[in-house]
Coordinates of N, CA and C in Angstrom, one line a residue:
M877 N 20.1 5.4 21.7 CA 19.7 5.8 20.3 C 18.2 5.9 20.3
R878 N 17.7 6.8 19.5 CA 16.3 7.1 19.3 C 15.7 6.0 18.4
S879 N 14.6 5.5 18.9 CA 13.9 4.5 18.0 C 12.7 5.2 17.3
F880 N 12.4 4.7 16.1 CA 11.4 5.2 15.3 C 10.4 4.1 15.1
P881 N 9.1 4.3 14.9 CA 8.5 5.6 14.6 C 8.4 6.6 15.8
R882 N 8.5 7.8 15.4 CA 8.2 8.9 16.4 C 6.8 9.4 16.2
I883 N 6.0 9.3 17.2 CA 4.6 9.6 17.1 C 4.2 10.7 18.1
R884 N 3.5 11.7 17.6 CA 3.0 12.8 18.4 C 1.5 13.0 18.0
E885 N 0.7 13.3 19.0 CA -0.7 13.6 18.7 C -1.0 15.0 19.2
I886 N -1.7 15.7 18.4 CA -2.2 17.1 18.7 C -3.7 17.0 18.8
A887 N -4.3 17.5 19.9 CA -5.7 17.5 20.0 C -6.2 19.0 20.3
D888 N -7.4 19.2 19.9 CA -8.0 20.6 20.2 C -9.0 20.4 21.3
A889 N -9.5 21.5 21.8 CA -10.4 21.5 22.9 C -11.7 20.8 22.7
F890 N -12.1 20.5 21.4 CA -13.3 19.8 21.1 C -13.1 18.3 20.8
G891 N -11.9 17.8 21.0 CA -11.6 16.4 20.8 C -11.1 16.0 19.4
A892 N -11.0 17.0 18.5 CA -10.4 16.7 17.2 C -8.9 16.3 17.4
R893 N -8.4 15.4 16.6 CA -7.1 14.9 16.8 C -6.3 14.8 15.4
L894 N -5.0 15.1 15.5 CA -4.1 15.0 14.4 C -2.9 14.3 14.9
Q895 N -2.6 13.2 14.2 CA -1.4 12.4 14.6 C -0.3 12.7 13.5
V896 N 0.9 12.9 14.1 CA 2.1 13.2 13.2 C 3.1 12.1 13.6
R897 N 3.5 11.4 12.5 CA 4.4 10.2 12.8 C 5.6 10.3 11.8
V898 N 6.8 10.1 12.3 CA 8.0 10.0 11.5 C 8.3 8.5 11.5
E899 N 8.4 7.9 10.3 CA 8.7 6.5 10.1 C 10.0 6.3 9.4
E900 N 10.9 5.5 10.0 CA 12.2 5.2 9.3 C 11.9 4.2 8.2
T901 N 12.6 4.4 7.1 CA 12.5 3.5 5.9 C 13.9 3.1 5.5
P902 N 14.1 2.1 4.7 CA 15.4 1.7 4.2 C 16.1 2.9 3.5
T903 N 15.4 3.8 2.9 CA 16.0 4.9 2.2 C 16.0 6.2 3.0
G904 N 15.5 6.2 4.2 CA 15.5 7.4 5.0 C 14.3 7.5 5.9
A905 N 13.4 8.4 5.6 CA 12.2 8.6 6.5 C 11.0 9.2 5.8
L906 N 9.9 8.9 6.3 CA 8.6 9.5 5.8 C 7.9 10.1 6.9
L907 N 7.0 11.1 6.6 CA 6.2 11.7 7.6 C 4.7 11.3 7.2
V908 N 4.0 10.8 8.2 CA 2.6 10.4 8.0 C 1.8 11.3 9.0
I909 N 0.8 12.0 8.4 CA -0.1 12.9 9.1 C -1.5 12.3 8.9
E910 N -2.2 12.0 10.1 CA -3.4 11.3 10.0 C -4.4 11.9 10.9
R911 N -5.7 11.8 10.6 CA -6.8 12.3 11.4 C -7.5 11.0 12.0
P912 N -7.1 10.5 13.1 CA -7.7 9.3 13.6 C -9.1 9.4 14.2
D913 N -9.5 10.7 14.3 CA -10.8 11.0 14.8 C -11.9 11.0 13.8
M914 N -11.5 10.9 12.5 CA -12.5 11.1 11.4 C -12.7 9.7 10.7
A915 N -13.9 9.6 10.1 CA -14.3 8.4 9.4 C -13.3 8.2 8.2
G916 N -12.8 7.0 8.0 CA -11.9 6.7 7.0 C -10.4 7.1 7.3
R917 N -10.2 7.7 8.5 CA -8.9 8.1 8.9 C -8.1 8.7 7.8
P918 N -8.5 9.9 7.3 CA -7.7 10.5 6.2 C -6.3 10.7 6.6
R919 N -5.4 10.5 5.7 CA -3.9 10.6 6.0 C -3.2 11.1 4.8
A920 N -2.0 11.6 5.0 CA -1.1 12.0 4.0 C 0.3 11.5 4.3
T921 N 1.0 10.9 3.4 CA 2.3 10.4 3.6 C 3.2 11.4 2.8
L922 N 4.2 11.9 3.5 CA 5.1 13.0 2.8 C 6.5 12.6 3.0
D923 N 7.3 12.8 1.9 CA 8.7 12.7 2.0 C 9.3 14.0 2.6
G924 N 10.6 14.2 2.8 CA 11.1 15.4 3.4 C 10.8 16.6 2.6
Y925 N 10.9 16.5 1.3 CA 10.6 17.7 0.5 C 9.1 18.2 0.7
A926 N 8.2 17.3 0.6 CA 6.8 17.7 0.8 C 6.5 18.1 2.3
A927 N 7.2 17.6 3.2 CA 7.0 18.0 4.6 C 7.5 19.4 4.8
E928 N 8.6 19.8 4.1 CA 9.1 21.2 4.2 C 8.1 22.1 3.5
V929 N 7.6 21.7 2.3 CA 6.6 22.5 1.6 C 5.4 22.8 2.5
L930 N 4.9 21.7 3.2 CA 3.8 21.9 4.1 C 4.1 22.9 5.2
A931 N 5.3 22.9 5.8 CA 5.6 23.8 6.8 C 5.6 25.2 6.3
G932 N 6.1 25.5 5.1 CA 6.1 26.8 4.5 C 4.6 27.2 4.2
Y933 N 3.9 26.2 3.7 CA 2.5 26.5 3.3 C 1.6 26.9 4.6
I934 N 1.9 26.3 5.7 CA 1.2 26.6 6.9 C 1.5 28.1 7.3
M935 N 2.8 28.5 7.2 CA 3.1 29.8 7.6 C 2.5 30.8 6.6
S936 N 2.5 30.5 5.3 CA 1.9 31.4 4.3 C 0.4 31.5 4.5
A937 N -0.2 30.4 4.9 CA -1.7 30.4 5.2 C -2.0 31.3 6.4
R938 N -1.2 31.2 7.4 CA -1.3 32.0 8.6 C -1.3 33.5 8.3
L939 N -0.4 33.9 7.4 CA -0.2 35.3 7.0 C -1.3 35.7 6.0
A940 N -1.8 34.8 5.3 CA -2.8 35.1 4.2 C -4.2 35.3 4.8
V941 N -4.6 34.5 5.8 CA -6.0 34.5 6.3 C -6.4 36.0 6.6
P942 N -7.5 36.5 6.2 CA -8.7 35.9 5.6 C -8.7 35.9 4.1
H943 N -7.5 36.1 3.4 CA -7.5 36.2 2.0 C -7.0 34.8 1.5
P944 N -7.4 34.5 0.2 CA -7.0 33.2 -0.3 C -5.5 33.0 -0.6
L945 N -5.1 31.8 -0.7 CA -3.7 31.5 -1.0 C -3.6 30.6 -2.2
P946 N -2.7 30.8 -3.1 CA -2.6 29.9 -4.3 C -2.2 28.5 -3.8
E947 N -2.6 27.5 -4.6 CA -2.2 26.1 -4.2 C -0.7 25.9 -4.5
E948 N -0.1 24.9 -3.8 CA 1.2 24.5 -4.1 C 1.2 23.0 -4.4
I949 N 2.1 22.5 -5.2 CA 2.2 21.1 -5.5 C 3.6 20.6 -5.2
A950 N 3.8 19.6 -4.5 CA 5.1 18.9 -4.3 C 5.0 17.6 -5.1
D951 N 5.9 17.5 -6.0 CA 5.8 16.3 -6.9 C 7.0 15.4 -6.7
G952 N 7.1 14.8 -5.6 CA 8.1 13.9 -5.3 C 7.6 12.4 -5.3
A953 N 8.2 11.6 -4.5 CA 7.7 10.2 -4.4 C 6.3 10.1 -4.0
Y954 N 5.8 11.1 -3.2 CA 4.4 11.2 -2.7 C 3.8 12.5 -3.2
P955 N 3.4 12.6 -4.5 CA 2.9 13.9 -5.0 C 1.7 14.4 -4.1
T956 N 1.8 15.6 -3.7 CA 0.8 16.2 -2.9 C 0.4 17.6 -3.3
R957 N -0.9 17.9 -3.3 CA -1.5 19.2 -3.6 C -1.9 19.8 -2.3
F958 N -1.4 21.0 -2.0 CA -1.7 21.8 -0.8 C -2.6 22.9 -1.2
E959 N -3.7 23.0 -0.6 CA -4.7 24.1 -0.9 C -5.2 24.7 0.4
M960 N -5.6 26.0 0.4 CA -6.3 26.6 1.6 C -7.7 26.8 1.2
E961 N -8.6 26.3 2.0 CA -10.0 26.5 1.8 C -10.5 27.5 2.8
M962 N -11.4 28.4 2.4 CA -11.9 29.4 3.3 C -13.4 29.1 3.8
E963 N -14.1 28.2 3.1 CA -15.5 28.0 3.5 C -15.6 26.5 3.9
P964 N -16.4 26.1 4.9 CA -17.1 27.0 5.8 C -16.2 27.8 6.8
C965 N -14.9 27.2 7.0 CA -13.9 27.9 7.8 C -12.6 27.6 7.2
A966 N -11.6 28.4 7.6 CA -10.2 28.2 7.0 C -9.7 26.8 7.4
A967 N -9.1 26.1 6.4 CA -8.5 24.8 6.6 C -7.5 24.6 5.5
L968 N -6.5 23.8 5.7 CA -5.6 23.3 4.7 C -6.1 22.0 4.2
R969 N -6.0 21.8 2.9 CA -6.4 20.5 2.3 C -5.2 19.9 1.6
L970 N -4.8 18.7 2.0 CA -3.7 17.9 1.3 C -4.4 16.8 0.6
T971 N -4.1 16.8 -0.8 CA -4.7 15.8 -1.6 C -3.6 15.0 -2.3
Q972 N -3.7 13.7 -2.2 CA -2.7 12.7 -2.8 C -3.5 11.8 -3.7
Q973 N -2.8 11.1 -4.6 CA -3.4 10.2 -5.5 C -4.2 9.1 -4.7
R974 N -5.4 8.8 -5.2 CA -6.2 7.7 -4.6 C -6.3 7.7 -3.1
A975 N -6.3 8.8 -2.5 CA -6.5 8.9 -1.1 C -7.6 9.9 -0.7
I976 N -8.2 9.7 0.5 CA -9.1 10.7 1.0 C -8.3 12.0 1.3
A977 N -8.8 13.1 0.9 CA -8.1 14.4 1.2 C -8.0 14.6 2.7
L978 N -6.9 15.0 3.2 CA -6.7 15.3 4.6 C -6.9 16.8 4.8
E979 N -7.9 17.2 5.7 CA -8.1 18.6 6.0 C -7.6 18.9 7.4
I980 N -6.9 20.0 7.4 CA -6.3 20.4 8.7 C -6.8 21.8 9.0
P981 N -7.8 21.9 10.0 CA -8.4 23.2 10.4 C -7.4 24.1 11.1
T982 N -7.7 25.3 11.2 CA -6.8 26.3 11.8 C -6.3 26.1 13.2
P983 N -7.1 25.5 14.1 CA -6.6 25.2 15.4 C -5.4 24.4 15.5
F984 N -5.1 23.6 14.4 CA -4.0 22.7 14.4 C -2.7 23.4 13.8
W985 N -2.9 24.5 13.1 CA -1.8 25.0 12.3 C -0.5 25.3 13.1
D986 N -0.6 26.0 14.2 CA 0.6 26.4 14.9 C 1.3 25.2 15.5
R987 N 0.6 24.3 16.2 CA 1.2 23.2 16.7 C 1.8 22.3 15.7
L988 N 1.1 22.1 14.6 CA 1.6 21.3 13.5 C 2.9 21.9 12.9
Y989 N 2.9 23.2 12.7 CA 4.1 23.9 12.2 C 5.3 23.6 13.1
A990 N 5.1 23.7 14.5 CA 6.2 23.4 15.4 C 6.6 22.0 15.3
E991 N 5.7 21.1 15.2 CA 6.0 19.7 15.1 C 6.7 19.3 13.8
L992 N 6.4 20.0 12.7 CA 7.1 19.8 11.5 C 8.5 20.3 11.5
C993 N 8.8 21.3 12.3 CA 10.2 21.8 12.5 C 11.0 20.6 13.1
L994 N 10.5 20.0 14.1 CA 11.2 18.9 14.8 C 11.2 17.6 13.9
A995 N 10.1 17.3 13.3 CA 10.0 16.1 12.5 C 10.9 16.2 11.3
T996 N 11.0 17.3 10.6 CA 11.9 17.4 9.4 C 13.4 17.3 9.8
A997 N 13.7 17.8 11.0 CA 15.1 17.6 11.5 C 15.4 16.1 11.6
H998 N 14.5 15.4 12.3 CA 14.7 13.9 12.4 C 14.7 13.2 11.0
M999 N 13.9 13.7 10.1 CA 13.9 13.1 8.8 C 15.2 13.3 8.0
R1000 N 15.7 14.5 8.1 CA 17.0 14.8 7.5 C 18.1 13.9 8.0
E1001 N 18.1 13.7 9.3 CA 19.1 12.8 9.9 C 18.9 11.3 9.5
L1002 N 17.7 10.9 9.5 CA 17.5 9.5 9.0 C 17.8 9.3 7.5
D1003 N 17.6 10.4 6.7 CA 18.0 10.3 5.3 C 19.5 10.3 5.2
R1004 N 20.2 11.1 6.0 CA 21.7 11.1 6.0 C 22.2 9.8 6.4
R1005 N 21.7 9.2 7.4 CA 22.1 7.8 7.8 C 21.9 6.8 6.8
A1006 N 20.7 6.8 6.1 CA 20.4 5.9 5.1 C 21.4 6.0 3.9
N1007 N 21.8 7.3 3.6 CA 22.7 7.5 2.4 C 24.1 7.1 2.8
N1008 N 24.5 7.1 4.1 CA 25.8 6.7 4.5 C 26.0 5.2 4.7
R1009 N 24.9 4.4 4.6 CA 25.0 3.0 4.8 C 25.7 2.4 3.6
P1010 N 26.5 1.4 3.7 CA 27.0 0.7 2.5 C 25.9 0.0 1.8
H1011 N 26.0 0.1 0.5 CA 24.9 -0.5 -0.3 C 25.3 -1.9 -0.8

């Protein structure tokens, strides 16, 4: 059986890092995305709904660049605002209540999208298992 947390790290050629972690909880699963290479270690905690919105937003941003993209908001257990910034260079910004905004520059987008496809599958299964446990 697979044990959680499931942790993957994405790095670019310049040493920037993005950590993607699926954590099992009593009610299912959460996704934590963190920039361990930055001061304050900005992070975002997402439920399955917000993780899927992020995956879609990444693809929309890839198709929109160099044009702007309207923001999206996921209002679940972990409300998140998704925005695409164009200056000084294209990046996604995830903002949550009382947290340092997490910025995800374009070199991470493709690998993060692929990682989200895998992570959300694991999250759905952990959610299913949690819902099938006797209460």
